PDB file of C-alpha atoms and ligand atoms in Angstrom:
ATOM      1  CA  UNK A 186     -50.332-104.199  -1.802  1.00  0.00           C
ATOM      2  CA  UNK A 187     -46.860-104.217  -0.322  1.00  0.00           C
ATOM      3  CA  UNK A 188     -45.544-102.834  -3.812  1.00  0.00           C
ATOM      4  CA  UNK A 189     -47.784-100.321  -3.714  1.00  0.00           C
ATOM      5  CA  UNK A 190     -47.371 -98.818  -1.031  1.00  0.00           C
ATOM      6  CA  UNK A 191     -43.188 -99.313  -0.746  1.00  0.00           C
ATOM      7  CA  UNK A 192     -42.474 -98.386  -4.268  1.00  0.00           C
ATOM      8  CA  UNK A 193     -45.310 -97.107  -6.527  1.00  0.00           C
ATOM      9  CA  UNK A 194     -47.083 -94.649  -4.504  1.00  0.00           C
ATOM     10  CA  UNK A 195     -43.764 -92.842  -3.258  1.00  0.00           C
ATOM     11  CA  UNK A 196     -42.452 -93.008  -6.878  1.00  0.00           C
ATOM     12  CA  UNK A 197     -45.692 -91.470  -8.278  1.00  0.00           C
ATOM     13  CA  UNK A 198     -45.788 -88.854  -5.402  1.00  0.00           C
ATOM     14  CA  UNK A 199     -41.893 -88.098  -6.273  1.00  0.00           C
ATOM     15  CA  UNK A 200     -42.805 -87.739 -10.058  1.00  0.00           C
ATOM     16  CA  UNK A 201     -45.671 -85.398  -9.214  1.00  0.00           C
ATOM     17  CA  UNK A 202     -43.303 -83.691  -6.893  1.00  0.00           C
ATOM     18  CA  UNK A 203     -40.494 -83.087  -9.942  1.00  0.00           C
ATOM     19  CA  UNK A 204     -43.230 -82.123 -12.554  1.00  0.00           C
ATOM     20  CA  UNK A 205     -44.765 -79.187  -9.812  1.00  0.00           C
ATOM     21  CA  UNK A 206     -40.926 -78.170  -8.876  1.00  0.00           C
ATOM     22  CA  UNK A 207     -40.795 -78.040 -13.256  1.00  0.00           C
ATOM     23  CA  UNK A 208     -43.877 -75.999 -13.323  1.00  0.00           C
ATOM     24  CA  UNK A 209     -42.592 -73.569 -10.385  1.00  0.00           C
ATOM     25  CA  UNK A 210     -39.952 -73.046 -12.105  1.00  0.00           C
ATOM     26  CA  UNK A 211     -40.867 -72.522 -15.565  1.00  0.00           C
ATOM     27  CA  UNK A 212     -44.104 -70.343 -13.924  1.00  0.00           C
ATOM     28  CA  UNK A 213     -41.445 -68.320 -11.826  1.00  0.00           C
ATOM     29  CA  UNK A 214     -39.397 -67.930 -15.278  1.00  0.00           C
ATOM     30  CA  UNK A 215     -42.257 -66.971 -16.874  1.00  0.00           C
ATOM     31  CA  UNK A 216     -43.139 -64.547 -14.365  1.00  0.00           C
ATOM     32  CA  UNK A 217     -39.424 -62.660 -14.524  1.00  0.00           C
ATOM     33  CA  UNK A 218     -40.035 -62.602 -17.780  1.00  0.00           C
ATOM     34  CA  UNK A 219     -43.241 -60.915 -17.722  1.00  0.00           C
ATOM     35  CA  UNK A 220     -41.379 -58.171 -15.153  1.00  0.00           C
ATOM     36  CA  UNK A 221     -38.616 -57.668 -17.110  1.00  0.00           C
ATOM     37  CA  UNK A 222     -40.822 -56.785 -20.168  1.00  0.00           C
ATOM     38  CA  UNK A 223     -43.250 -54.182 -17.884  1.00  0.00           C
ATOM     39  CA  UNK A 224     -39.973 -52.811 -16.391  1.00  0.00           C
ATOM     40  CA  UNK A 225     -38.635 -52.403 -19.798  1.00  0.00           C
ATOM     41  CA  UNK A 226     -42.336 -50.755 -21.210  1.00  0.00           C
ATOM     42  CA  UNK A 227     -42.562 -48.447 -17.976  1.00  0.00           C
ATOM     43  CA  UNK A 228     -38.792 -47.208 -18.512  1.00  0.00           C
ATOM     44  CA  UNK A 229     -39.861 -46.264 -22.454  1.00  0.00           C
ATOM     45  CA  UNK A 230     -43.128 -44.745 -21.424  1.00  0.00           C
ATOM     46  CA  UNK A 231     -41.034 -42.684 -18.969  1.00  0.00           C
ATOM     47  CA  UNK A 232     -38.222 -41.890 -21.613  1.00  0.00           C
ATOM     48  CA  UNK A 233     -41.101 -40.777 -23.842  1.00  0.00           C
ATOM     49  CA  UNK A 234     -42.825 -38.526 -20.978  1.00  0.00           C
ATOM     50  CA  UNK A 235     -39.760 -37.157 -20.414  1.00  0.00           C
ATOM     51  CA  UNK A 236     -38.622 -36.571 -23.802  1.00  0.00           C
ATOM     52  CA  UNK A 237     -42.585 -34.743 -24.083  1.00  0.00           C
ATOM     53  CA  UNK A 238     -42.109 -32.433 -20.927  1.00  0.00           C
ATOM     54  CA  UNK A 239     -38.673 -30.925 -22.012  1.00  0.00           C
ATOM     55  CA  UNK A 240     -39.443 -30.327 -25.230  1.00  0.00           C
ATOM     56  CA  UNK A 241     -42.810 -28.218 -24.190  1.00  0.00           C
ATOM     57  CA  UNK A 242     -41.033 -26.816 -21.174  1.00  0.00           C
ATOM     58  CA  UNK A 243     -37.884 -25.433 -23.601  1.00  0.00           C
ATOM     59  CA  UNK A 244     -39.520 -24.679 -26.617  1.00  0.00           C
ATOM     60  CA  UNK A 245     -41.905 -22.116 -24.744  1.00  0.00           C
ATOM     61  CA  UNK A 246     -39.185 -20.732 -22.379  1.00  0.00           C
ATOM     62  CA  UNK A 247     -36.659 -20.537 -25.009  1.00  0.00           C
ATOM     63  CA  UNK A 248     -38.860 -18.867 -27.901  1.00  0.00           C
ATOM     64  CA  UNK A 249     -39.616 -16.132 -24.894  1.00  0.00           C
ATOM     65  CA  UNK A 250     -35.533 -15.923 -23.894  1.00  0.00           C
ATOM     66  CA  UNK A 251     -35.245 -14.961 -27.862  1.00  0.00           C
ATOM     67  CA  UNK A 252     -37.603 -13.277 -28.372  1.00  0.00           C
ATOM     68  CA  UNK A 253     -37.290 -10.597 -25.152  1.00  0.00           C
ATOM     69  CA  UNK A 254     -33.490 -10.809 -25.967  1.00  0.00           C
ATOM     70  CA  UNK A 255     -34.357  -9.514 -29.397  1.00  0.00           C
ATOM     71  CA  UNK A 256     -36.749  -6.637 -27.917  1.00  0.00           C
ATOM     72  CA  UNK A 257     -33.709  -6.039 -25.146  1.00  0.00           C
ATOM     73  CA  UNK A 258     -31.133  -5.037 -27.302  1.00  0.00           C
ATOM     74  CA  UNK A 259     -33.544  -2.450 -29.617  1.00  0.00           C
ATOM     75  CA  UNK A 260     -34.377  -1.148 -26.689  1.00  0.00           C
ATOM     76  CA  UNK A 261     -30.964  -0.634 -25.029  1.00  0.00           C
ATOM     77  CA  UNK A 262     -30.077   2.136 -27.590  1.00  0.00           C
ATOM     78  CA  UNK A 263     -33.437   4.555 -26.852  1.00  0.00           C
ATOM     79  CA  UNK A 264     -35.029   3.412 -23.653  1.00  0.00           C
ATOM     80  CA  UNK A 265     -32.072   1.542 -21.280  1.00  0.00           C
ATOM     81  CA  UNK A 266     -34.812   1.720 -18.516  1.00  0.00           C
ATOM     82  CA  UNK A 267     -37.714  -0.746 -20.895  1.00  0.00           C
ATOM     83  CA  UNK A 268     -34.773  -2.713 -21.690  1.00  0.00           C
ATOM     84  CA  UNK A 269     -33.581  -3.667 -18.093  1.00  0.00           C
ATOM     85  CA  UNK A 270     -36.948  -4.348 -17.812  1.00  0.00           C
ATOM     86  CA  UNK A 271     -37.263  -7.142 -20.667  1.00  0.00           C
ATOM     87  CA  UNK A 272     -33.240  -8.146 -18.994  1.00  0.00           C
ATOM     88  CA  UNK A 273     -35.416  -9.051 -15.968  1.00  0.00           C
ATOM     89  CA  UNK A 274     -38.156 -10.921 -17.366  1.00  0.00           C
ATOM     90  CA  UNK A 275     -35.267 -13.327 -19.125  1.00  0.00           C
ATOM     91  CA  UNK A 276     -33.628 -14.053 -15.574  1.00  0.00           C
ATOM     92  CA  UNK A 277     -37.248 -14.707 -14.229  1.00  0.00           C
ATOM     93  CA  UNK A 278     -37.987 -17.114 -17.220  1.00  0.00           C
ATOM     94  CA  UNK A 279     -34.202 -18.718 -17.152  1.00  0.00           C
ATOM     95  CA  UNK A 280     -34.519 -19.058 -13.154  1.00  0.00           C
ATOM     96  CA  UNK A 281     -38.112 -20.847 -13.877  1.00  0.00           C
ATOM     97  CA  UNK A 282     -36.678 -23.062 -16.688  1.00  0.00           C
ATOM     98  CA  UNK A 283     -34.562 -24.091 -14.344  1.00  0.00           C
ATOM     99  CA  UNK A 284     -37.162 -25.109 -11.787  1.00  0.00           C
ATOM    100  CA  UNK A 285     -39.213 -26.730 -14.393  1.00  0.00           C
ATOM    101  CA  UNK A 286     -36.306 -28.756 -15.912  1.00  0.00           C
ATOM    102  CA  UNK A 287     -35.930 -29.840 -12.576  1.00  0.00           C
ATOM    103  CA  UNK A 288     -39.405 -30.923 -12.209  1.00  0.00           C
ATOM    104  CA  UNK A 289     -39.815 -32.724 -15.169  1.00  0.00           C
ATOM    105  CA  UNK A 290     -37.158 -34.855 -14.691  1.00  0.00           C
ATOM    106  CA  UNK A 291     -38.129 -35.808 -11.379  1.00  0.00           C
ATOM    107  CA  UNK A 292     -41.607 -36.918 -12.828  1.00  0.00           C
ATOM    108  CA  UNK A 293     -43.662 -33.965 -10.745  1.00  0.00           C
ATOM    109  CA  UNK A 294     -43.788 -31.121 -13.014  1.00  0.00           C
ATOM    110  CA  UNK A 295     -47.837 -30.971 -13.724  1.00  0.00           C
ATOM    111  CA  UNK A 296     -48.664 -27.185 -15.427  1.00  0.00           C
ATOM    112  CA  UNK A 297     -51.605 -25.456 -14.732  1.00  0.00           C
ATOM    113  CA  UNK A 298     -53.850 -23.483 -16.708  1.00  0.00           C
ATOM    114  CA  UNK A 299     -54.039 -20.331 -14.679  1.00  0.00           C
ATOM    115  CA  UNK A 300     -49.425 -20.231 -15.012  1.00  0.00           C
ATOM    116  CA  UNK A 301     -49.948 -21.559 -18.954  1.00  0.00           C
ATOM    117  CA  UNK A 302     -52.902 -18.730 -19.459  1.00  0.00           C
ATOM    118  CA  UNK A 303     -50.769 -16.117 -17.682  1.00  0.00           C
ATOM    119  CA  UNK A 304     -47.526 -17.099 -20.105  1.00  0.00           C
ATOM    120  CA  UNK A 305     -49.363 -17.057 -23.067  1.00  0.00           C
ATOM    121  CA  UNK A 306     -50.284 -13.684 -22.836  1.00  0.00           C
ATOM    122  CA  UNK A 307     -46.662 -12.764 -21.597  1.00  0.00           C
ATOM    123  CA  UNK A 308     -45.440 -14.679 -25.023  1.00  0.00           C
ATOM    124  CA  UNK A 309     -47.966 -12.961 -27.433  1.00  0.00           C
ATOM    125  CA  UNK A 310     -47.260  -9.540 -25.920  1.00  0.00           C
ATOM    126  CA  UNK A 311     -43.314 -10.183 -26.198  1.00  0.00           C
ATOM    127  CA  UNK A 312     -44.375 -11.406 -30.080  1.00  0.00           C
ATOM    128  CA  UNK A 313     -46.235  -8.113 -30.800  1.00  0.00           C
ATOM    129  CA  UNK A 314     -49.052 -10.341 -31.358  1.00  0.00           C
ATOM    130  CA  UNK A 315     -52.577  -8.726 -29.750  1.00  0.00           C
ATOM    131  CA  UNK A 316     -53.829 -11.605 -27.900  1.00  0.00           C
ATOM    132  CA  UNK A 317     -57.599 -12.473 -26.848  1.00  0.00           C
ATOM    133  CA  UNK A 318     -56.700 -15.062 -24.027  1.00  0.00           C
ATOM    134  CA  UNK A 319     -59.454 -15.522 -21.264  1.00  0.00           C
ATOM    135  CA  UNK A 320     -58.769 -15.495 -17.530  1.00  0.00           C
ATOM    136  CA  UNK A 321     -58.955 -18.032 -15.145  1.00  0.00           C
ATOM    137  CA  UNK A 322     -61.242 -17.994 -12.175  1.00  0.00           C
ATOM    138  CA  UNK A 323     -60.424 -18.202  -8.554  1.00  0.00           C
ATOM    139  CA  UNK A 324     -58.645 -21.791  -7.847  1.00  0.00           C
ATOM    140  CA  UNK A 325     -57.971 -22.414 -11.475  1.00  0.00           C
ATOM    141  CA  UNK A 326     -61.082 -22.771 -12.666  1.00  0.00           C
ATOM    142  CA  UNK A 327     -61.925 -22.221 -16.554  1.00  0.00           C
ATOM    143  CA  UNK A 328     -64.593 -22.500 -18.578  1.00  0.00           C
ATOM    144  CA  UNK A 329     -67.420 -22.246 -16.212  1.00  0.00           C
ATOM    145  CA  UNK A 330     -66.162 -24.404 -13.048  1.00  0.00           C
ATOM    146  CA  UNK A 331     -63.030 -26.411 -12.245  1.00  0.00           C
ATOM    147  CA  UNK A 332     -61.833 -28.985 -14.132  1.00  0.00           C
ATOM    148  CA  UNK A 333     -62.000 -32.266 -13.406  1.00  0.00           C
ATOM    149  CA  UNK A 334     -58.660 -34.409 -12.087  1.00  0.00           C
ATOM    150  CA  UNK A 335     -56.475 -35.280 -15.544  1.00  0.00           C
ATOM    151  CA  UNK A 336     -58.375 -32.689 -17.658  1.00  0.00           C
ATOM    152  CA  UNK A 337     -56.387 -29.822 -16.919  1.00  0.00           C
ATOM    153  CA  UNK A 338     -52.109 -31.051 -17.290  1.00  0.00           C
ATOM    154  CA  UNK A 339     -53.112 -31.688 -21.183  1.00  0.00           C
ATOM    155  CA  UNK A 340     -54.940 -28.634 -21.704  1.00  0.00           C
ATOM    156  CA  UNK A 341     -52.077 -26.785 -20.155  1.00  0.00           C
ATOM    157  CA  UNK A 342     -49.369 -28.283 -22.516  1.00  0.00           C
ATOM    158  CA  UNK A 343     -51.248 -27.841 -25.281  1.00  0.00           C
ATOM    159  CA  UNK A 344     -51.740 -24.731 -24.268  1.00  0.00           C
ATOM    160  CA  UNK A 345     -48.351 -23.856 -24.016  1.00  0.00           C
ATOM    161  CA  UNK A 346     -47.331 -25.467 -27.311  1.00  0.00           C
ATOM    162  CA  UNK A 347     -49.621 -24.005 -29.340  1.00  0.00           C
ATOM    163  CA  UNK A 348     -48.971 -20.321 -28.399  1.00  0.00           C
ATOM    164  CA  UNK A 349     -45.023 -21.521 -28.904  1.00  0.00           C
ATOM    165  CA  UNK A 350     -46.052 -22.815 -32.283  1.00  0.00           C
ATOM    166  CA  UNK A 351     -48.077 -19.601 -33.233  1.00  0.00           C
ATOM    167  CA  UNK A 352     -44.941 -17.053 -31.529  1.00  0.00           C
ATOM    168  CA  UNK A 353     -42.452 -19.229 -34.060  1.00  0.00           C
ATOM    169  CA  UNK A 354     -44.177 -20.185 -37.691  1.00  0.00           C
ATOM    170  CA  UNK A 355     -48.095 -18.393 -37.576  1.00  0.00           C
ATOM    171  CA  UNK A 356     -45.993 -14.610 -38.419  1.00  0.00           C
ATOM    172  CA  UNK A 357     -49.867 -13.539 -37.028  1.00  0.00           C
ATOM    173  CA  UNK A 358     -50.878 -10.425 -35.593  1.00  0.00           C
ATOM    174  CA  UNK A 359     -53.392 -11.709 -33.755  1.00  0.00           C
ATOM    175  CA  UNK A 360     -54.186 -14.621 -31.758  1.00  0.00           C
ATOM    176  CA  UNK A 361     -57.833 -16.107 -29.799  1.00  0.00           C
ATOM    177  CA  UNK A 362     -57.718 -18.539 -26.809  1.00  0.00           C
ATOM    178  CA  UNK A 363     -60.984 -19.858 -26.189  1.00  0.00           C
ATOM    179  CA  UNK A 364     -61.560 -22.645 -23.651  1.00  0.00           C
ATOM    180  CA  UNK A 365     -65.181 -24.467 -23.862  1.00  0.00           C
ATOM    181  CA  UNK A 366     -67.154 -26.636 -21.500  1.00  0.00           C
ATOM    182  CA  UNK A 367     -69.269 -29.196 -24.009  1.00  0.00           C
ATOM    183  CA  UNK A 368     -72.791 -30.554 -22.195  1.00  0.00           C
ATOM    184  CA  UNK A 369     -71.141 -34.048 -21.903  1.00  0.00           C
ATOM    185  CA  UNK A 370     -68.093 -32.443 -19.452  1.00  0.00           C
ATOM    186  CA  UNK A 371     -65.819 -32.699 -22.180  1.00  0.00           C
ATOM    187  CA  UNK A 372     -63.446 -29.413 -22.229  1.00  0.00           C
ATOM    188  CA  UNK A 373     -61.769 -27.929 -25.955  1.00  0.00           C
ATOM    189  CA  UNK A 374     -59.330 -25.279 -26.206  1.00  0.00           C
ATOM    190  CA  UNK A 375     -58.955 -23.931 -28.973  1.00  0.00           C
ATOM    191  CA  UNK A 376     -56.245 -21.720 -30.151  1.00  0.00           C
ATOM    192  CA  UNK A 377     -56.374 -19.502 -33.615  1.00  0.00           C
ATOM    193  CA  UNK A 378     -54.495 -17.007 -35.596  1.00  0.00           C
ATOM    194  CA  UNK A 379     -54.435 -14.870 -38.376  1.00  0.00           C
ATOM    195  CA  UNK A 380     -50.848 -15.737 -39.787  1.00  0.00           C
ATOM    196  CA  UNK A 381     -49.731 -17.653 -42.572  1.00  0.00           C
ATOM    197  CA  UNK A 382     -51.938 -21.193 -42.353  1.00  0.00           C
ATOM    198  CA  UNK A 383     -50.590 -24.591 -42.101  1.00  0.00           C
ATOM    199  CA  UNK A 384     -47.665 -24.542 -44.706  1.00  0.00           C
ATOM    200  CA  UNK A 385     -47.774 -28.417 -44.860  1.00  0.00           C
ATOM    201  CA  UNK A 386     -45.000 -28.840 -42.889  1.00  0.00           C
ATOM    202  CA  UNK A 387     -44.363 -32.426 -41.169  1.00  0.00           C
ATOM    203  CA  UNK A 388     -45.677 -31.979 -37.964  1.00  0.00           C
ATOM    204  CA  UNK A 389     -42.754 -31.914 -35.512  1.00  0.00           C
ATOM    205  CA  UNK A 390     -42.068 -33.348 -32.283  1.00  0.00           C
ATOM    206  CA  UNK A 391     -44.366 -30.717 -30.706  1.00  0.00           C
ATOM    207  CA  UNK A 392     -47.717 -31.752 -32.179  1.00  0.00           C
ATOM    208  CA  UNK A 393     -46.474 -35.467 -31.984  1.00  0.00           C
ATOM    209  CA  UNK A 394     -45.877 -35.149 -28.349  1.00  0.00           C
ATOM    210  CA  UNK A 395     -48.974 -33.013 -27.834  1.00  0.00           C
ATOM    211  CA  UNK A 396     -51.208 -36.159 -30.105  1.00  0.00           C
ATOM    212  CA  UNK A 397     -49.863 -38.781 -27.201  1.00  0.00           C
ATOM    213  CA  UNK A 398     -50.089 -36.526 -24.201  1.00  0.00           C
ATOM    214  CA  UNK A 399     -54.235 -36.068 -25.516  1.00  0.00           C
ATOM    215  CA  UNK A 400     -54.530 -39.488 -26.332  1.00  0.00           C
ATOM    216  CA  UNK A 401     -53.434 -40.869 -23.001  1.00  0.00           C
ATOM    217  CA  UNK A 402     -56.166 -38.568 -21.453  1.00  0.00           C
ATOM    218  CA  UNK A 403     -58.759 -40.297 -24.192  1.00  0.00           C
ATOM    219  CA  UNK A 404     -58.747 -36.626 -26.073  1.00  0.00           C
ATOM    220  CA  UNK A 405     -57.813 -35.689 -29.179  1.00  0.00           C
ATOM    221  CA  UNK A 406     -56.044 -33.186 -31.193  1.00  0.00           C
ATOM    222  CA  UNK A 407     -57.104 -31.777 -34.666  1.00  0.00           C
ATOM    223  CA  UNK A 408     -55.273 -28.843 -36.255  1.00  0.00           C
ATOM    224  CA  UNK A 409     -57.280 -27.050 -39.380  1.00  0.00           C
ATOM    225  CA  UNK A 410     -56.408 -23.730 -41.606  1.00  0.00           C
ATOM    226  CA  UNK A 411     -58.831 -21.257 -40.159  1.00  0.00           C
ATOM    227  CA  UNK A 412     -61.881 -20.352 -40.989  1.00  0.00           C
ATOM    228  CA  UNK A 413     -60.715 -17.027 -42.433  1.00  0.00           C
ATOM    229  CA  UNK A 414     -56.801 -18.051 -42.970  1.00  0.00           C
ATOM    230  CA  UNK A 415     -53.955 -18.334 -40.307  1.00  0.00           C
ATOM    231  CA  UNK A 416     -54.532 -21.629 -38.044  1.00  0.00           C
ATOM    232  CA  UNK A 417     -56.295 -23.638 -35.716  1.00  0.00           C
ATOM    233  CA  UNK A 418     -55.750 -26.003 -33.129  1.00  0.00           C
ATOM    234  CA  UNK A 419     -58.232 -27.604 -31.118  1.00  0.00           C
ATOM    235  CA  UNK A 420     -57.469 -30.159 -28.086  1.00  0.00           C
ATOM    236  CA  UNK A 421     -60.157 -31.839 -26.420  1.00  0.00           C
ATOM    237  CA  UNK A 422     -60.236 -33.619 -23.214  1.00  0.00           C
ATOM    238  CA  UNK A 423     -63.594 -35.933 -22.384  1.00  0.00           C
ATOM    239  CA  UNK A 424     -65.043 -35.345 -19.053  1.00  0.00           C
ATOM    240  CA  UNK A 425     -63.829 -38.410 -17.524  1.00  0.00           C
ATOM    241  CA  UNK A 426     -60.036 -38.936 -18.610  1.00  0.00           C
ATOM    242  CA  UNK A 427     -58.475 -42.160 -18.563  1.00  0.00           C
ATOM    243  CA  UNK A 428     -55.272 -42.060 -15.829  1.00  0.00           C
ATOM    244  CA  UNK A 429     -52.123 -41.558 -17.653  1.00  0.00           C
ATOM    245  CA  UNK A 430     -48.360 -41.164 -16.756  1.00  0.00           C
ATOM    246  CA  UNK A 431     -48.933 -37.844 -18.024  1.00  0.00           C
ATOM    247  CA  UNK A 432     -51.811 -37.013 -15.469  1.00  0.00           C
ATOM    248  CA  UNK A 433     -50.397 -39.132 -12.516  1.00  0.00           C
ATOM    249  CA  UNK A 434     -46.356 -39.479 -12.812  1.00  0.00           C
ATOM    250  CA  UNK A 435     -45.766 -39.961  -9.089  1.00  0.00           C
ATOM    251  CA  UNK A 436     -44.621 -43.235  -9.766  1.00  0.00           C
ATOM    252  CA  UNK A 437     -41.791 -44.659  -6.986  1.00  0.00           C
ATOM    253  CA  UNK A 438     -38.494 -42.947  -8.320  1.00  0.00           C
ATOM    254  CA  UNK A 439     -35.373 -45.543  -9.185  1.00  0.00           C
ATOM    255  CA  UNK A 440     -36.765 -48.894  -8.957  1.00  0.00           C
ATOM    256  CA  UNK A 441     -36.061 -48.984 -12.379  1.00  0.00           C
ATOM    257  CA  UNK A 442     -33.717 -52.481 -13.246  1.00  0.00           C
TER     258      UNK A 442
HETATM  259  N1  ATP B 190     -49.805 -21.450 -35.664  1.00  0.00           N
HETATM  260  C1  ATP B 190     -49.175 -21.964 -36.737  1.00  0.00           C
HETATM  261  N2  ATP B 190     -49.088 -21.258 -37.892  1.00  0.00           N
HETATM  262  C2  ATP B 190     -48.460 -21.766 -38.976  1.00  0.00           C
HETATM  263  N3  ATP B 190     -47.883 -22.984 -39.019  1.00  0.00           N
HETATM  264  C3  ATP B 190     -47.922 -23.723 -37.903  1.00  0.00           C
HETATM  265  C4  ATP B 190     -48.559 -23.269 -36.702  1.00  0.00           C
HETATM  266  N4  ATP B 190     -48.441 -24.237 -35.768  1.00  0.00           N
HETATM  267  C5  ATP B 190     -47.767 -25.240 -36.344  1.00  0.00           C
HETATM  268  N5  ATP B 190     -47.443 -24.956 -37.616  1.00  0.00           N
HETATM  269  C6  ATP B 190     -46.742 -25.812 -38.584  1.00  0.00           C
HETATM  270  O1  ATP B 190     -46.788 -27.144 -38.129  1.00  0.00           O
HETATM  271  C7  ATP B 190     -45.483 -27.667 -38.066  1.00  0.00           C
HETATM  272  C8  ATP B 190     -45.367 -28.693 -36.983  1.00  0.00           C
HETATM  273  O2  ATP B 190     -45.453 -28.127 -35.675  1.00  0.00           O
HETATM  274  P1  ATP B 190     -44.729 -28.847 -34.454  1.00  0.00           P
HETATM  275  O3  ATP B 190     -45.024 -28.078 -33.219  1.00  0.00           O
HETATM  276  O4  ATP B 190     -45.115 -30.281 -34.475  1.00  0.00           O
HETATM  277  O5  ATP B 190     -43.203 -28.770 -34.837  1.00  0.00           O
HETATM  278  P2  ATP B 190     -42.232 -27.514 -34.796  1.00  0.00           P
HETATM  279  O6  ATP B 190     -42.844 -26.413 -33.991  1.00  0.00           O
HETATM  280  O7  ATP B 190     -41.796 -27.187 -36.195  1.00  0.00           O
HETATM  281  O8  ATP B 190     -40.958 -28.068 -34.050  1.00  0.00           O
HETATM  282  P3  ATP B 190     -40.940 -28.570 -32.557  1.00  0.00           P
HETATM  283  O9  ATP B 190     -40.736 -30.047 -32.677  1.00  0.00           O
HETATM  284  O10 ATP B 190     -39.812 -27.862 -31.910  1.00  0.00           O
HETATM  285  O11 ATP B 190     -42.246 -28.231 -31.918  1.00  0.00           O
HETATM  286  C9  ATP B 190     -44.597 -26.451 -37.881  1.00  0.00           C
HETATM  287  O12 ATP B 190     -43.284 -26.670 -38.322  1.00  0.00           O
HETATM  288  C10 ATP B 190     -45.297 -25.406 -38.713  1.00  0.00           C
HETATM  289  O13 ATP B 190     -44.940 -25.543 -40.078  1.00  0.00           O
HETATM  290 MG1   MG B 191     -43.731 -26.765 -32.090  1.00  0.00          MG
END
């Protein structure tokens, strides 16, 4: 009895005591681990949202800057007064880039349809390309009502890259926005031309991007020749989408390792 309680049950209690402060510490290694490796998956998910925002942002602002550069100058000759105007336009867009660069790389640039319905038409007209492109309604909304939170950021890139895409490759002369309400909520935009077709081209970092910006809102993207030639791109977002960095970047800013 005396052994017992002198020497066994102190050395048992001790042994217990080491193998807990072994588990602690292999539990608390396991757990640095474990927020190293989040740390390091946020930070990638972050390069890649950023590396998706500039290229949608630049592509569509620098396509216009070329494009109303191009009109500028064959205007200067004839009509100075038409060409100042277009010499505007570019500081406007540059002085937005700007802002939007700025955004995005502070993680709370999040487009709108109304601004990306309004520059598509200001892109097709600067293409010579007639445009069908609906309007949106009083606070934003499209397609019959508003749109629900995380539906509309997607739709607006896509958007936005898809006119870009059809101002540099479709060579159309014409070009149909059409946004649709489905019964289950879900909303599609679609966007079609009468230009060349797919030419079975790689797709680029534009309709790569535009794949994981839909599929982190639990849409989809499909792009199709037309029904009567040129192209077609359709983006759907369900009615419900799932929260992405995309939709909801306002993550704390440089608590990065
Ligand atoms: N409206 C269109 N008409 C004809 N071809 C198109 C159209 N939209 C896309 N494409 C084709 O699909 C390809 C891939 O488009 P994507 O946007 O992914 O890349 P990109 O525009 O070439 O380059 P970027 O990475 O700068 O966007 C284009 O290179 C083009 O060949
Ligand atoms: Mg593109």
């Amino acid at each position: 009895r005396e052994v017992w309680s002198s020497f066994v049950v102190p050395a048992a209690l001790g042994g217990f005591a080491l193998m807990s402060a072994r588990k602690t510490v292999r539990t608390m290694r396991e757990l640095r681990e474990a927020r190293a490796a989040v740390a390091q998956l946020a930070a990638n998910e972050e390069r890649l949202r950023l590396a998706r925002d500039l290229h949608d942002l630049l592509g569509h602002s620098l396509s216009l800057i070329t494009l109303k550069s191009e009109l500028a100058g064959r205007m200067l000759p004839g009509d100075p007064e038409r060409a100042a105007g277009e010499v505007a336009d570019i500081e406007r867009v540059g002085r937005q880039s700007l802002v939007d660069v700025r955004e995005a790389v502070s993680g709370y640039r999040r487009p709108t349809l109304a601004v990306e319905l309004a520059g598509a038409r200001t892109a097709l007209a600067a293409a010579g390309i007639e445009a069908d492109v609906p309007q949106a309604g009083p606070d934003g909304a499209v397609a019959g009502g508003p749109l629900a939170a995380g539906q509309e950021s997607p739709l607006a890139w896509s958007l936005r890259e898809a006119v870009t895409n059809v101002v540099r490759h479709s060579g159309a002369s014409r070009c149909a926005v059409v946004l649709v309400r489905r019964p289950d909520g879900a909303v599609r935009l679609t966007v079609t031309d009468n230009g060349t077709g797919p030419a079975g081209a790689p797709e680029g970092n534009g309709l790569t991007g535009l794949r994981e910006r839909l599929a982190l809102a639990g849409g989809t993207l499909a792009t199709a020749p037309g029904v009567r030639g040129g192209y077609t791109l359709h983006a759907t977002v369900p009615a419900h989408p799932a929260p992405s960095p995309d939709a909801a970047p306002d993550l704390p800013r440089g608590g990065r390792p």
